[in-house]
Backbone as CSV, one residue per row, in Angstrom:
resi,resn,N_x,N_y,N_z,CA_x,CA_y,CA_z,C_x,C_y,C_z
1,MET,-13.485,-7.389,31.820,-13.084,-6.238,29.729,-13.499,-7.617,29.370
2,ALA,-13.989,-6.577,28.069,-14.228,-6.945,27.029,-12.772,-8.010,25.733
3,ILE,-13.033,-8.304,25.180,-11.788,-8.841,24.489,-11.577,-7.730,23.209
4,LEU,-12.577,-7.531,22.089,-12.284,-6.559,21.248,-11.523,-5.081,22.094
5,ASP,-11.637,-4.444,23.366,-11.483,-3.773,23.945,-9.933,-3.597,24.952
6,ILE,-9.644,-4.902,24.929,-8.113,-5.531,24.963,-7.726,-5.312,23.837
7,LEU,-7.853,-5.707,22.680,-7.566,-5.822,20.996,-7.182,-4.320,20.949
8,LYS,-8.064,-3.859,21.034,-7.657,-2.239,20.471,-7.150,-1.520,21.772
9,GLU,-6.913,-1.527,22.930,-5.735,-1.066,23.434,-4.422,-1.482,23.462
10,ALA,-4.522,-2.930,22.831,-2.918,-3.221,22.301,-2.316,-2.406,21.274
11,CYS,-2.978,-2.982,20.683,-3.408,-1.493,19.161,-2.715,-0.262,19.441
12,ASN,-3.187,0.156,20.563,-2.881,2.110,20.898,-1.524,1.916,21.668
13,GLN,-1.438,0.954,22.364,-0.176,0.917,22.916,0.885,1.003,21.915
14,VAL,0.597,-0.312,20.810,1.510,-0.159,19.683,2.272,0.685,19.233
15,TYR,0.837,1.245,18.583,0.946,2.829,18.138,1.847,3.396,18.606
16,ASP,1.829,3.937,20.486,2.334,4.913,20.996,4.054,4.675,21.494
17,GLN,4.212,3.305,21.236,5.463,2.939,21.731,6.776,2.851,20.059
18,THR,6.050,2.725,18.843,7.071,2.298,18.169,7.123,3.554,17.127
19,ARG,6.529,4.458,17.281,6.389,5.990,16.411,7.610,6.726,16.452
20,GLY,8.700,6.481,17.336,9.133,7.011,17.569,10.531,6.214,17.270
21,LEU,10.557,4.693,16.235,10.897,4.282,16.230,11.250,3.955,14.675
22,VAL,10.412,4.715,13.776,10.235,4.493,12.642,11.391,4.741,11.245
23,GLY,11.801,4.420,10.500,12.760,5.214,10.081,13.655,5.351,10.791
24,THR,14.098,5.178,12.176,15.688,5.717,12.350,16.710,3.640,12.635
25,ARG,18.208,4.338,12.606,18.891,3.317,13.299,18.768,2.063,14.129
26,GLN,18.308,2.563,15.356,17.420,1.985,16.314,16.402,0.893,15.773
27,GLY,15.309,1.054,15.496,14.281,1.172,15.054,14.414,-0.103,14.303
28,ASN,15.846,-0.042,13.333,16.218,-0.752,12.031,16.822,-1.956,12.736
29,GLU,17.759,-1.887,13.311,18.579,-3.005,13.952,17.642,-4.261,13.741
30,LYS,18.604,-5.266,13.152,18.788,-6.195,12.570,18.451,-7.446,14.017
31,LEU,18.012,-8.235,14.769,18.060,-8.846,15.582,18.122,-10.377,15.456
32,GLY,18.163,-10.977,13.934,17.757,-12.425,14.787,16.586,-12.781,13.235
33,ARG,16.169,-13.943,13.324,15.030,-14.205,12.340,14.033,-14.570,13.387
34,GLY,12.985,-14.001,13.113,11.284,-14.424,13.825,10.632,-15.594,13.733
35,ALA,9.773,-16.314,14.313,9.224,-17.617,14.053,8.553,-17.975,12.809
36,GLY,8.584,-16.574,12.671,7.924,-16.437,10.933,8.835,-16.489,9.813
37,GLY,9.750,-16.806,10.685,11.316,-16.859,8.767,11.848,-15.928,8.482
38,ASP,11.051,-14.477,9.090,11.690,-13.277,8.503,12.812,-12.713,9.767
39,ILE,13.674,-11.472,8.840,13.863,-11.173,10.121,13.493,-9.961,10.589
40,SER,14.079,-10.106,11.794,13.646,-9.339,12.939,14.161,-8.325,13.262
41,ARG,13.160,-6.668,13.068,14.631,-5.604,14.047,14.005,-4.871,14.868
42,ARG,14.367,-4.328,15.430,14.045,-3.711,16.791,12.567,-3.162,17.078
43,ILE,11.895,-2.959,15.549,11.125,-1.852,16.081,9.914,-3.485,16.405
44,ASP,10.228,-4.623,15.152,9.061,-5.463,15.686,8.955,-5.920,16.769
45,VAL,10.398,-6.313,17.684,10.275,-6.734,18.517,9.753,-6.172,20.036
46,VAL,9.884,-4.605,19.724,9.093,-3.559,20.656,7.600,-3.614,20.490
47,ALA,6.906,-3.576,18.822,5.796,-3.806,18.982,5.009,-5.521,19.702
48,GLU,5.838,-6.090,19.724,4.887,-7.650,20.031,4.609,-7.265,21.545
49,ALA,6.556,-6.860,22.065,5.936,-6.271,23.328,5.093,-5.702,24.109
50,ALA,5.159,-4.500,23.560,4.356,-3.892,23.909,2.464,-4.657,23.773
51,ALA,2.276,-4.982,22.422,1.313,-5.885,22.696,0.888,-6.838,24.026
52,VAL,2.189,-7.455,24.255,2.131,-9.063,25.291,1.757,-7.908,26.794
53,GLU,2.362,-7.334,26.400,2.296,-6.261,28.092,1.067,-5.785,28.535
54,ILE,-0.043,-5.152,27.164,-2.044,-5.351,27.641,-1.893,-6.330,27.878
55,PHE,-2.005,-7.288,27.440,-2.674,-8.412,27.731,-1.887,-8.745,29.190
56,LYS,-1.244,-8.901,29.606,-0.580,-9.110,30.556,-1.407,-8.597,31.710
57,LYS,-1.508,-7.205,31.731,-1.856,-6.140,32.259,-3.800,-6.352,33.140
58,HIS,-4.442,-7.414,31.877,-5.861,-7.301,31.543,-5.778,-8.728,32.098
59,ASN,-4.245,-9.615,32.474,-4.531,-11.045,32.639,-5.408,-12.177,31.542
60,PHE,-5.252,-11.236,30.159,-5.659,-11.934,28.937,-4.750,-13.206,28.537
61,ARG,-5.233,-14.627,28.485,-4.295,-15.312,28.258,-4.754,-16.559,27.351
62,PRO,-5.079,-16.228,26.271,-4.347,-17.118,25.591,-4.058,-18.232,24.918
63,THR,-3.697,-18.750,23.660,-2.582,-19.087,23.086,-1.923,-18.420,22.401
64,ILE,-0.602,-17.727,22.211,-0.617,-16.597,21.155,0.003,-17.400,19.766
65,ILE,-0.515,-16.788,19.008,0.589,-17.548,17.451,1.149,-16.369,17.236
66,ALA,2.722,-15.849,16.698,3.029,-14.823,16.765,4.136,-14.680,15.915
67,GLU,4.116,-13.806,15.296,5.074,-13.556,14.024,6.142,-13.586,14.527
68,GLU,7.000,-12.491,15.784,8.164,-13.338,15.843,8.728,-14.219,16.584
69,SER,7.666,-14.126,18.249,7.924,-15.005,18.895,7.024,-16.969,18.913
70,GLY,6.982,-16.800,17.746,5.743,-18.165,17.424,4.429,-18.711,18.185
71,THR,4.595,-20.049,18.731,3.373,-19.805,19.204,4.164,-20.353,20.834
72,ILE,2.827,-19.419,22.143,2.979,-19.349,23.134,1.899,-19.993,23.884
73,GLU,1.640,-21.169,24.913,0.704,-21.673,25.304,0.201,-20.663,26.454
74,GLY,-1.446,-20.888,26.654,-2.029,-19.862,27.353,-2.675,-20.602,27.956
75,LYS,-3.123,-19.902,29.326,-3.824,-20.889,30.092,-5.281,-21.044,29.789
76,ASP,-5.917,-19.660,29.302,-6.691,-20.030,29.044,-7.457,-20.843,27.577
77,ASP,-8.773,-20.265,27.690,-9.165,-21.034,25.919,-8.896,-19.509,24.991
78,GLY,-8.754,-20.163,23.887,-8.490,-19.645,22.560,-7.726,-19.093,22.114
79,PHE,-7.090,-18.697,21.040,-5.845,-18.083,20.021,-5.819,-17.064,19.504
80,LEU,-4.936,-16.271,20.067,-4.476,-15.012,19.880,-3.592,-14.482,18.921
81,ILE,-3.872,-14.466,17.521,-3.076,-14.571,16.393,-2.406,-12.988,15.901
82,MET,-0.881,-12.728,16.466,-0.708,-11.565,16.318,0.604,-11.266,15.387
83,ASP,0.633,-10.380,14.269,1.249,-9.000,13.812,1.606,-8.033,14.332
84,ALA,2.069,-7.698,15.240,2.656,-6.591,15.531,2.683,-5.901,15.152
85,MET,3.823,-6.105,13.967,4.103,-4.739,12.713,4.354,-5.575,11.191
86,ASP,3.477,-5.384,10.720,3.158,-5.348,9.527,3.909,-4.140,8.597
87,GLY,4.290,-4.491,7.844,4.918,-3.658,6.854,6.426,-3.410,7.260
88,THR,7.393,-4.450,7.741,8.320,-3.993,8.533,9.414,-2.752,7.316
89,THR,9.320,-3.644,6.227,10.817,-3.031,5.500,10.010,-1.167,4.772
90,ASN,8.644,-1.296,4.932,7.954,0.587,4.730,8.544,0.722,6.292
91,THR,8.317,0.709,7.250,8.799,1.229,8.773,10.827,1.875,8.356
92,SER,10.905,1.136,8.066,12.689,1.335,7.950,13.108,1.699,7.036
93,ARG,12.369,2.707,6.101,12.311,3.534,5.150,11.308,4.802,5.298
94,ALA,10.372,4.669,6.536,9.793,5.272,7.168,8.818,5.746,5.572
95,ILE,8.416,4.822,5.210,6.451,4.990,4.259,5.994,5.159,5.190
96,PRO,5.049,5.629,4.354,3.760,6.049,6.291,2.707,4.973,5.782
97,PHE,2.563,3.454,6.019,1.901,2.417,5.274,2.238,1.355,5.930
98,TYR,1.788,0.542,7.307,2.006,-0.272,8.138,1.218,-0.725,8.806
99,CYS,1.304,-1.268,9.384,0.463,-1.583,10.624,0.117,-2.545,12.073
100,CYS,-0.546,-3.063,13.285,-0.772,-3.480,13.807,-1.846,-4.333,13.874
101,SER,-1.594,-5.952,13.965,-2.715,-6.671,12.956,-2.612,-8.058,14.750
102,LEU,-4.243,-7.851,15.167,-4.709,-8.093,16.345,-5.768,-9.051,16.150
103,ALA,-5.654,-10.857,16.323,-7.622,-11.217,16.404,-7.142,-11.952,16.798
104,TYR,-8.621,-12.869,17.650,-8.536,-13.407,18.460,-9.898,-14.504,17.457
105,ALA,-9.392,-16.052,17.804,-10.058,-16.861,17.438,-10.639,-18.162,17.894
106,THR,-11.628,-19.501,18.390,-12.047,-19.531,19.182,-11.340,-20.955,18.520
107,ASN,-10.795,-21.356,17.627,-9.719,-22.582,16.613,-9.100,-22.077,16.156
108,VAL,-8.348,-23.331,16.026,-6.945,-23.036,15.450,-7.073,-22.770,13.386
109,LYS,-8.600,-21.976,13.143,-8.341,-21.869,11.740,-8.877,-20.353,11.617
110,LEU,-8.579,-20.042,10.404,-9.133,-18.736,10.121,-10.688,-18.240,10.107
111,SER,-10.942,-19.451,9.906,-12.693,-19.197,9.857,-13.406,-18.966,11.056
112,SER,-12.420,-19.207,12.482,-12.340,-19.305,13.861,-12.553,-18.128,14.342
113,VAL,-11.899,-17.146,13.612,-11.603,-15.572,14.408,-13.409,-15.016,14.617
114,VAL,-12.876,-15.336,15.914,-14.168,-13.671,16.263,-14.487,-12.770,16.465
115,VAL,-12.776,-11.700,16.939,-12.539,-10.012,17.124,-11.546,-10.402,16.581
116,SER,-11.659,-9.279,16.093,-10.081,-8.542,15.483,-9.910,-6.628,15.079
117,ALA,-8.579,-6.452,15.440,-8.552,-5.363,15.273,-6.842,-4.881,14.895
118,VAL,-7.020,-3.642,14.355,-5.695,-3.465,13.637,-5.755,-1.936,13.250
119,ILE,-4.854,-1.863,13.520,-3.758,-0.237,13.358,-3.735,0.150,12.579
120,ASP,-3.821,1.344,11.499,-2.699,2.426,10.881,-1.735,2.923,11.897
121,LEU,-0.322,2.453,11.755,0.516,2.658,13.270,1.054,4.420,12.574
122,SER,0.916,4.757,11.072,0.917,6.317,10.681,-0.095,6.759,10.519
123,ARG,-1.074,6.126,10.922,-1.933,7.728,10.423,-3.459,7.197,12.280
124,GLY,-2.671,5.982,12.996,-3.330,6.387,14.231,-5.168,5.884,13.794
125,GLU,-5.073,5.491,12.606,-6.732,5.226,12.187,-6.677,3.449,12.676
126,LEU,-8.003,3.166,13.535,-8.107,1.738,14.080,-9.557,1.162,13.606
127,TYR,-8.958,0.026,13.358,-9.901,-0.877,12.489,-10.352,-1.761,13.364
128,HIS,-11.544,-2.262,13.453,-11.834,-3.505,14.604,-13.497,-3.981,13.624
129,ALA,-13.340,-5.167,14.026,-14.750,-5.840,13.771,-14.784,-6.862,14.908
130,SER,-16.233,-7.512,15.119,-16.823,-8.397,16.103,-17.993,-9.627,14.606
131,ASN,-17.751,-11.049,15.246,-18.550,-11.981,14.667,-19.884,-11.267,14.038
132,GLN,-20.581,-10.832,13.122,-22.013,-10.381,13.087,-22.022,-9.688,13.524
133,ARG,-21.341,-8.835,14.226,-21.548,-7.066,14.913,-21.208,-6.237,13.625
134,GLY,-20.616,-6.678,12.218,-20.300,-5.323,11.515,-18.081,-4.919,11.618
135,ALA,-18.104,-4.274,10.587,-16.692,-3.351,10.618,-16.522,-2.093,10.423
136,PHE,-15.554,-1.782,11.932,-15.632,-0.380,11.674,-14.065,0.205,11.869
137,MET,-14.108,1.153,11.839,-13.254,2.226,11.319,-13.504,3.058,12.397
138,ASN,-12.022,3.376,13.441,-12.621,4.475,14.632,-13.880,4.384,15.157
139,ASN,-14.977,3.321,15.040,-16.368,3.180,15.789,-17.166,4.088,14.820
140,THR,-16.405,3.751,13.389,-17.091,4.462,12.595,-18.271,3.562,11.464
141,GLN,-19.059,2.209,11.033,-19.258,1.173,10.543,-18.608,1.439,9.072
142,ILE,-17.814,0.782,8.100,-17.090,0.690,7.085,-17.710,-0.699,6.179
143,HIS,-18.472,-0.448,5.013,-18.336,-1.028,3.799,-17.803,-1.206,2.985
144,VAL,-17.758,-2.344,2.114,-16.520,-2.828,-0.086,-17.853,-1.705,0.427
145,SER,-16.717,-1.431,-1.388,-17.273,-0.811,-2.202,-18.627,-1.235,-2.936
146,LYS,-19.680,-0.814,-3.507,-20.133,-0.770,-4.015,-21.076,0.067,-5.312
147,SER,-20.034,0.785,-5.205,-20.088,1.926,-6.363,-19.983,2.062,-7.865
148,PHE,-19.042,0.582,-8.171,-18.613,0.553,-9.788,-19.509,-0.076,-10.449
149,GLN,-19.682,-0.126,-12.066,-19.872,-0.890,-12.929,-19.277,-1.052,-14.132
150,PHE,-19.628,-2.476,-14.046,-18.347,-2.847,-15.198,-18.349,-2.769,-16.225
151,ALA,-17.531,-2.171,-17.298,-16.887,-1.237,-18.767,-18.175,-2.282,-19.198
152,VAL,-18.546,-2.080,-20.404,-19.126,-2.572,-22.047,-18.697,-3.826,-22.297
153,ASN,-16.626,-3.682,-22.024,-15.762,-4.145,-23.089,-15.365,-5.031,-22.066
154,ASN,-15.976,-5.892,-20.641,-15.875,-7.263,-19.892,-14.527,-6.672,-19.257
155,ASN,-13.764,-5.981,-19.263,-12.421,-5.479,-19.093,-12.390,-4.618,-17.533
156,LEU,-11.588,-4.792,-17.001,-11.271,-4.334,-15.659,-11.252,-2.264,-15.574
157,ASP,-11.760,-1.840,-16.429,-11.231,-0.773,-16.270,-11.637,0.311,-15.580
158,ASP,-13.062,-0.508,-14.474,-13.809,0.420,-13.770,-13.554,0.071,-12.141
159,ILE,-12.567,-1.136,-12.125,-12.473,-1.377,-10.496,-10.422,-1.032,-10.090
160,LEU,-10.514,-1.230,-9.038,-9.322,-0.689,-8.309,-8.212,-1.899,-7.856
161,VAL,-7.371,-2.441,-8.231,-7.142,-4.166,-7.814,-5.443,-3.391,-7.274
162,GLY,-5.928,-3.993,-6.206,-4.696,-3.961,-5.017,-3.829,-5.529,-5.732
163,LEU,-2.393,-5.627,-5.943,-1.865,-6.748,-6.061,-0.584,-6.841,-5.940
164,ASN,-0.149,-8.123,-5.584,1.296,-8.233,-3.939,1.666,-9.391,-5.267
165,LEU,3.347,-8.441,-5.985,3.911,-8.797,-6.433,5.761,-9.362,-6.414
166,SER,5.515,-8.797,-5.155,6.539,-9.360,-4.649,7.444,-10.257,-4.945
167,GLY,8.642,-10.666,-5.670,9.134,-12.517,-5.130,8.146,-13.810,-5.925
168,ALA,7.141,-12.733,-6.661,6.227,-14.248,-7.815,6.849,-14.882,-8.513
169,SER,6.927,-15.945,-8.636,7.603,-17.402,-9.340,6.875,-16.888,-10.836
170,PRO,7.514,-17.181,-11.778,7.372,-17.225,-13.371,6.044,-17.511,-13.793
171,GLU,5.574,-18.955,-12.585,4.055,-19.727,-12.757,2.953,-18.689,-12.349
172,ASN,3.643,-18.043,-11.212,2.491,-16.990,-10.944,1.937,-15.963,-11.676
173,MET,2.854,-15.249,-12.065,3.272,-13.923,-13.085,2.180,-14.773,-14.568
174,MET,1.897,-15.549,-14.802,1.925,-16.553,-16.068,0.251,-16.241,-15.683
175,GLY,-0.495,-16.674,-14.816,-1.865,-16.329,-14.077,-2.157,-15.143,-14.272
176,LEU,-1.400,-13.944,-13.738,-1.862,-12.435,-13.449,-1.374,-11.798,-14.662
177,LEU,-1.233,-12.607,-15.931,-0.862,-11.696,-16.621,-1.889,-10.858,-17.703
178,ASN,-3.031,-11.603,-17.357,-4.806,-11.224,-18.023,-5.217,-10.400,-16.857
179,VAL,-4.426,-10.395,-16.096,-5.769,-9.098,-14.867,-4.679,-8.116,-15.122
180,ILE,-3.656,-7.791,-15.270,-2.433,-7.083,-15.345,-3.050,-5.893,-16.387
181,SER,-2.894,-7.023,-17.828,-3.260,-6.155,-19.287,-4.881,-5.635,-18.905
182,ASN,-5.811,-6.361,-18.060,-7.020,-5.444,-18.333,-7.515,-4.081,-17.483
183,ALA,-6.339,-4.313,-16.257,-6.940,-3.388,-15.740,-6.308,-2.386,-15.447
184,ASN,-6.995,-1.179,-15.189,-5.707,0.764,-15.645,-5.580,0.777,-14.230
185,HIS,-5.701,0.111,-12.874,-5.509,0.742,-11.843,-5.130,-0.340,-10.694
186,ILE,-3.584,-1.128,-10.975,-3.652,-1.532,-9.976,-2.420,-0.605,-8.838
187,ARG,-2.764,-1.371,-7.471,-1.822,-0.763,-6.280,-1.420,-2.003,-5.358
188,HIS,-0.095,-1.588,-5.072,0.826,-2.261,-4.094,0.905,-1.033,-2.842
189,PHE,1.014,-1.601,-1.395,1.306,-0.455,-0.435,2.520,-1.193,0.066
190,GLY,2.025,-2.116,0.630,3.443,-3.308,0.960,2.540,-3.568,2.722
191,ALA,1.570,-3.937,3.223,1.326,-4.401,4.762,-0.239,-4.966,4.063
192,ASN,-0.479,-6.484,4.035,-1.221,-7.264,3.601,-2.097,-6.314,4.157
193,ALA,-2.339,-6.612,5.594,-3.527,-6.612,6.891,-4.317,-5.146,6.762
194,LEU,-3.406,-4.722,6.040,-4.097,-3.066,5.821,-4.292,-2.463,4.517
195,GLU,-3.770,-3.270,3.655,-4.681,-2.946,2.480,-6.051,-3.523,2.720
196,LEU,-5.715,-5.130,3.132,-6.782,-5.657,3.318,-8.335,-4.588,4.423
197,CYS,-7.908,-4.127,4.340,-8.710,-2.866,5.556,-8.857,-1.991,4.487
198,PHE,-8.489,-1.624,3.575,-8.695,-0.682,2.641,-9.549,-1.579,1.574
199,LEU,-9.605,-1.901,1.537,-10.660,-3.310,0.937,-12.218,-2.967,1.386
200,ALA,-12.149,-3.015,2.913,-13.191,-3.290,3.779,-14.028,-1.600,3.938
201,ARG,-13.404,-1.337,3.592,-13.618,1.050,3.734,-13.898,1.085,2.350
202,GLY,-13.875,0.223,1.290,-14.278,0.563,0.002,-13.327,1.531,-0.456
203,LEU,-11.904,1.760,-0.557,-10.824,3.098,-1.095,-10.502,1.445,-2.259
204,ILE,-10.252,-0.077,-2.155,-9.941,-0.403,-3.507,-11.359,-1.610,-3.428
205,ASP,-11.960,-2.134,-5.178,-12.360,-3.053,-4.743,-12.158,-4.722,-5.172
206,ALA,-10.490,-4.947,-5.050,-10.084,-6.318,-4.828,-9.107,-6.132,-4.716
207,TYR,-8.409,-7.737,-3.579,-6.720,-7.623,-3.495,-6.314,-9.016,-3.613
208,ILE,-5.579,-8.969,-4.624,-4.698,-10.459,-4.835,-3.370,-10.612,-4.280
209,ASP,-2.846,-12.159,-4.203,-1.833,-12.573,-3.274,-1.874,-13.777,-4.004
210,ILE,-1.533,-14.383,-4.961,-1.517,-15.484,-4.856,0.327,-16.387,-4.893
211,ARG,1.174,-16.091,-4.127,2.270,-15.871,-3.974,2.808,-17.509,-3.367
212,GLY,1.479,-18.062,-2.769,1.872,-18.687,-1.937,2.854,-18.495,-0.111
213,LYS,3.116,-17.115,-0.695,3.643,-16.653,0.684,3.374,-16.030,2.091
214,ILE,2.306,-15.375,1.821,1.225,-15.058,2.893,1.029,-15.559,4.399
215,ARG,1.814,-15.432,5.253,1.421,-15.945,6.799,-0.237,-16.079,7.765
216,THR,-0.911,-16.650,7.848,-2.201,-16.323,8.292,-1.862,-15.226,9.906
217,THR,-1.079,-15.519,10.712,-0.718,-14.182,11.736,-0.499,-12.987,10.185
218,ASP,-0.502,-12.469,9.038,-0.626,-11.389,8.227,-2.625,-11.267,7.876
219,LEU,-2.616,-12.230,8.086,-4.681,-11.746,7.149,-5.753,-12.532,8.026
220,ALA,-4.855,-13.037,9.428,-6.445,-13.287,10.478,-7.346,-11.839,10.713
221,ALA,-6.160,-10.693,11.255,-7.368,-10.147,11.984,-8.306,-8.525,10.455
222,ALA,-7.776,-9.261,9.295,-7.885,-8.300,8.259,-9.569,-9.345,7.829
223,TYR,-8.733,-10.584,7.814,-10.085,-11.353,6.906,-11.236,-11.549,7.794
224,LEU,-11.325,-11.515,9.116,-12.518,-11.099,9.819,-13.480,-9.277,9.350
225,ILE,-12.131,-8.561,8.876,-12.554,-7.068,8.921,-13.499,-7.237,7.636
226,VAL,-12.370,-7.482,7.187,-13.305,-7.842,5.294,-14.862,-8.390,5.119
227,LYS,-14.273,-9.264,6.126,-16.274,-10.162,5.805,-17.127,-9.776,6.656
228,GLU,-17.186,-8.803,7.796,-17.386,-8.018,8.084,-17.771,-6.446,7.055
229,ALA,-16.907,-7.218,6.758,-17.700,-5.088,5.889,-18.242,-6.074,4.464
230,GLY,-18.734,-7.273,4.394,-19.556,-7.763,3.262,-18.427,-7.160,2.243
231,GLY,-17.341,-7.905,2.075,-16.184,-8.436,1.263,-16.731,-10.246,1.237
232,LYS,-15.713,-10.440,0.605,-15.374,-12.251,0.291,-14.095,-12.112,0.124
233,LEU,-13.274,-13.473,-0.152,-12.398,-14.078,0.205,-12.300,-15.298,-0.310
234,TYR,-11.069,-16.056,-1.224,-11.685,-17.102,-1.898,-10.350,-16.985,-2.310
235,SER,-10.153,-18.670,-2.099,-8.686,-19.572,-2.674,-9.098,-19.329,-3.606
236,THR,-7.411,-20.105,-4.442,-7.318,-20.280,-5.670,-7.546,-21.304,-6.377
237,ASP,-8.342,-22.313,-5.351,-9.425,-23.330,-6.325,-10.644,-23.333,-6.075
238,GLY,-10.864,-21.648,-5.539,-12.474,-21.523,-5.956,-13.345,-21.571,-4.333
239,LEU,-12.549,-21.622,-3.728,-13.394,-22.141,-2.324,-12.879,-20.719,-1.883
240,LYS,-14.422,-20.657,-0.801,-13.981,-19.761,-0.024,-13.184,-20.178,1.473
241,LEU,-12.111,-18.948,1.493,-10.481,-19.095,1.913,-10.910,-19.568,3.441
242,ASP,-10.111,-20.690,3.577,-9.594,-20.845,5.149,-8.271,-21.895,5.119
243,SER,-8.471,-21.804,7.042,-6.579,-22.533,6.790,-6.414,-22.124,7.884
244,ILE,-5.180,-23.019,8.098,-5.017,-23.586,9.918,-3.996,-22.268,10.336
245,LEU,-4.172,-21.880,11.570,-3.417,-20.643,11.797,-2.330,-21.195,12.569
246,ASP,-1.016,-20.688,11.780,0.034,-21.444,12.015,0.764,-20.383,11.583
247,ASN,2.003,-20.351,11.871,3.316,-19.723,11.995,3.761,-19.978,10.364
248,LYS,3.604,-20.933,10.214,4.516,-21.880,9.033,3.565,-22.262,7.445
249,ALA,2.663,-22.006,8.054,1.186,-22.146,6.827,1.275,-20.583,5.761
250,ARG,1.501,-21.099,4.773,1.414,-20.491,3.697,0.415,-19.913,2.929
251,ILE,-0.504,-19.013,2.808,-1.836,-19.156,1.165,-1.129,-18.053,0.531
252,SER,-2.268,-18.484,-0.649,-2.961,-17.490,-1.461,-4.529,-17.120,-1.260
253,PHE,-4.495,-16.089,-1.573,-6.062,-16.003,-1.553,-6.423,-14.479,-2.562
254,LEU,-7.905,-14.504,-3.039,-8.303,-13.167,-3.784,-9.330,-12.423,-2.482
255,ALA,-9.564,-11.529,-2.434,-10.631,-10.452,-1.527,-11.339,-9.818,-2.661
256,VAL,-11.969,-9.606,-2.486,-13.239,-8.626,-3.160,-14.449,-8.170,-2.436
257,SER,-14.885,-7.204,-3.510,-16.200,-6.483,-2.541,-17.095,-7.114,-2.601
258,ASN,-17.209,-8.068,-4.266,-18.601,-8.849,-4.344,-18.055,-9.897,-5.135
259,ASP,-19.238,-10.736,-5.301,-18.787,-11.786,-6.304,-18.893,-12.249,-7.847
260,GLU,-19.010,-10.305,-8.128,-19.138,-10.377,-9.409,-17.702,-9.878,-9.806
261,ILE,-17.043,-9.339,-9.194,-15.789,-8.709,-9.510,-14.483,-10.678,-9.078
262,PHE,-15.160,-11.326,-8.344,-14.545,-12.582,-8.503,-14.362,-13.227,-9.681
263,SER,-15.389,-13.179,-9.969,-16.319,-14.227,-11.503,-14.915,-13.249,-12.241
264,ARG,-15.001,-12.440,-12.293,-14.400,-11.682,-13.197,-12.967,-12.299,-13.325
265,LEU,-12.346,-11.437,-12.383,-10.686,-12.072,-11.986,-10.939,-13.989,-12.263
266,ALA,-11.354,-14.641,-11.826,-11.429,-15.946,-11.771,-11.264,-16.400,-13.135
267,ALA,-12.169,-16.196,-14.338,-11.864,-16.448,-15.674,-10.825,-15.317,-16.436
268,TYR,-9.828,-14.540,-15.764,-8.739,-13.809,-15.983,-8.226,-14.790,-15.935
269,MET,-8.082,-15.529,-14.539,-6.641,-15.889,-13.655,-6.632,-17.645,-13.689
270,GLN,-8.299,-18.196,-14.957,-8.537,-19.661,-14.484,-9.008,-20.191,-13.356
271,ILE,-9.649,-19.637,-12.385,-9.998,-19.973,-11.092,-11.194,-20.602,-11.218
272,PRO,-11.189,-22.341,-10.848,-12.585,-22.726,-11.270,-13.339,-22.227,-10.075
273,ILE,-14.643,-21.848,-10.654,-15.977,-21.215,-9.462,-17.144,-22.282,-10.010
């Protein structure tokens, strides 16, 4: 069975086994801290177990790098990067924006991700991508937005910017003040992987998270989906984004529909290009 098909089946299994727990006391029960350092709720653990069940069913045994369980050595080649429940705070309050994020990589770097799947667990919409084969939602190919035009006054009037500010330091905020004051349309929904999928399908034009808090497990699957949809991802030193795939690694990044948007944002944020 193809790896993509296994990841898609695992996403659907997580959807089936967690939707009855969203917003419930049982689903919100705290079970300690996961390998990524965050509080694990029962819904997180159930989601991860549901995905692993599918991997075992198909005798799929790569090394797993998981949000809750940490690194589990496999018997096959490759690495499976898993955040089975991205947006747990939203699930705890039944806010309908959370997802399961699965990626397969040939090595331990973001740039080695070759297959990925993300399912919107509130709607059942399934995003997926394979290296050099495009990005899809429910088997329809998707692309980043190409419809905007910059305003004559050089601000960000005409684009929609996703911006994660939760727990941002004063230093982070200083770098973002120009973006905030020049953008008329800023959004943050609470699940990075799904927000990046929104970028990939053209619903937003840029997404910024420069807090140095996001783990590669949050980002790995959507990273490939954005790239295969025609988007670009950069680090805050102006280079193309890459990182070690590890539960402890924390990154900052900008994801954009095109390099013109990145140039405008980089100028506001004093990022070298």
